[in-house]
Amino acid sequence: MIRVTDLTKDYGPRRALHSLSFEARQGEIIGFLGPNGAGKTTTMRILTGYMPPTSGEAIVAGYNVMEESIEVRKRVGYLPETVPLYNEMVVQDFLKFMAELRHIPNPEESVADALNMVGMTERAKGYIGNLSKGMRQRIGLAQALIHRPEVLILDEPSIGLDPGQVVELRKIIREIGRERTVLLSTHILSEAQQICDRVIIINKGKIVVEDTPENLQARLVGGERVVLRVRGDAAELSAKIEQVKGVQRLKSNPDGSLEFEYLPGHDVRPEVAKIITNGGYEMLEMKTLSLSLEDIFLELTKEQVVTPKKKRRL
Amino acid sequence: MKNIWTIAKREYDNYFASPLAYVIAAGLLFLLGGIFLIILQGSIQQAIFGGGTPVDIGFINQWFYYLLLWTVPALTMRLISDENRTGTLELLLTAPVRDFELVIGKWLGSFLYILSVIGVSFIFAIVANYLAEPGIDQVKMMSSYLGLILIAGALLALGTGISALFNNQIAAFFVTLALFIVLWLLIGIPASFFPSNPAIGDVFRYLQIGNHYESTFNAGVLYLSDVIYFLSLIAIGLFTGVTAVDSRRWR
Ligand SMILES: Nc1ncnc2c1ncn2[C@@H]1O[C@H](COP(=O)(O)OP(=O)(O)OP(=O)(O)O)[C@@H](O)[C@H]1O
Ligand SMILES: [Mg+2]
């Protein structure tokens, strides 16, 4: 369980989080999405007790991260973004060390289990410094899972993993997410769509939107998008299509195709088709796309274009 | 408390994974062994001409103390600074470990390492005792070692504290070394500026490390004030470390 209320974090004069509030229940997998510098890592570092917020409150696994930090840390598994590991240590010794810090009764057994879970049993006796990037990521994950935490916080867990491992990772996360709480950050939108129960999109330290992936898509899709490819004078056709009522955001792509959107309930496709046949164009392709989470993301986190004020000369 | 031991154990093992620690241990023991052989030879020659004195272990430990001043900075420089640099501090600070457990564990690991080296150097005392009849002054020998252990503990604690202030181990090394040179030599100089006011001179003399070892512990004389001096240095070093680690969170 995670409950965040009005969380604010300043790094010196720069405000990284602006009064963030959200909640993650037990048995929920939450996806944290946002462009670089949005504040994902900062939020996670506060939730794991690495650093305190400037103001606001965060309850993790039933404890306040400020006042009962140790109790929180006992119950949280954390994979930091940079995957810090001791390169000069042997894999299983490192995991045993982490297990001992967490007072696990059977460290050896837990180490073996965790290694098995991330498919790294073979490299148990090797040095961490000799592992590949993806393997390091898996050891970082094993370290986060070793004490079967109530709350799992993963900062970009799938970075650097091969496709097979990504599938494995998602399986592990879903498995854990059944009874526990998982908060993960990612830049891969399809991933969030596939495994998260809820997606929180943040930008510049503020929550932009928070919903299930399905709802997000339904709520934000303005309409359908049509891609059209014809043989003939595309510019002329474009001008004609623009006249059709209900056509929005018409543009021609560099590959010669045309693209436009229409609102649901105002299907303009028959009329467009008529224009094409009457005008003597040969239609090569007409396909309809739904807006993806990707489009929604780009739309929501788009930089506000600020027109610079004219400089006055003195 | 268990966490202190877990961290100390990792740190201790870590020394044996790095060539630097081996080089330092080997260098220390090699130099001390050389000094031991030279004074042993002196004692044997005296004995040949009749009489003479057994080898004074205090003389070896005096050198051990000088060598610690130069080697401890290298042993402590990366203790916490490197965890900062590589980011592994994030693992430790998000595990259920208190800041003081982390710092004391780090210090204890380095202390156990030096204790191992001191343990090996004990061979010199055993050999000296074996060769002399009726043996060497054992009370004096024990007191000399006790003082040496306290010095090592104090220097390591200061080094650990300074290591927590930096991200860069070279910076930690030089600052630690500079502090040791001050405590060893430079702090004694102002004492001579106050010939008319011996009280002020006493303060500076009290701060100087050697004044708590050379003619006290190492001569078989134990003063409580010397023990307090070393325990205070340990407390100051560890407190600096804990404060530095804690303040990192607040940045
Ligand atoms: N230790 C720090 N000191 C100063 N500023 C920081 C620090 N860490 C992060 N910031 C700033 O806080 C803001 C949020 O950073 P954060 O690392 O949380 O972003 P993020 O969402 O994790 O981005 P990314 O997708 O690149 O990982 C950024 O503007 C960043 O420059
Ligand atoms: Mg980040």
PDB file of C-alpha atoms in Angstrom, chain B residues 18 50 54 103 207 238:
ATOM      1  CA  SER B  18      41.767  -5.651  -3.169  1.00  0.00           C
ATOM      2  CA  GLY B  50      77.886 -10.377  28.038  1.00  0.00           C
ATOM      3  CA  PRO B  54      66.266  -7.916  25.392  1.00  0.00           C
ATOM      4  CA  VAL B 103      29.274   4.011   9.703  1.00  0.00           C
ATOM      5  CA  LEU B 207      45.806  17.182  21.325  1.00  0.00           C
ATOM      6  CA  LEU B 238      32.224   8.186  13.872  1.00  0.00           C
TER       7      LEU B 238
END
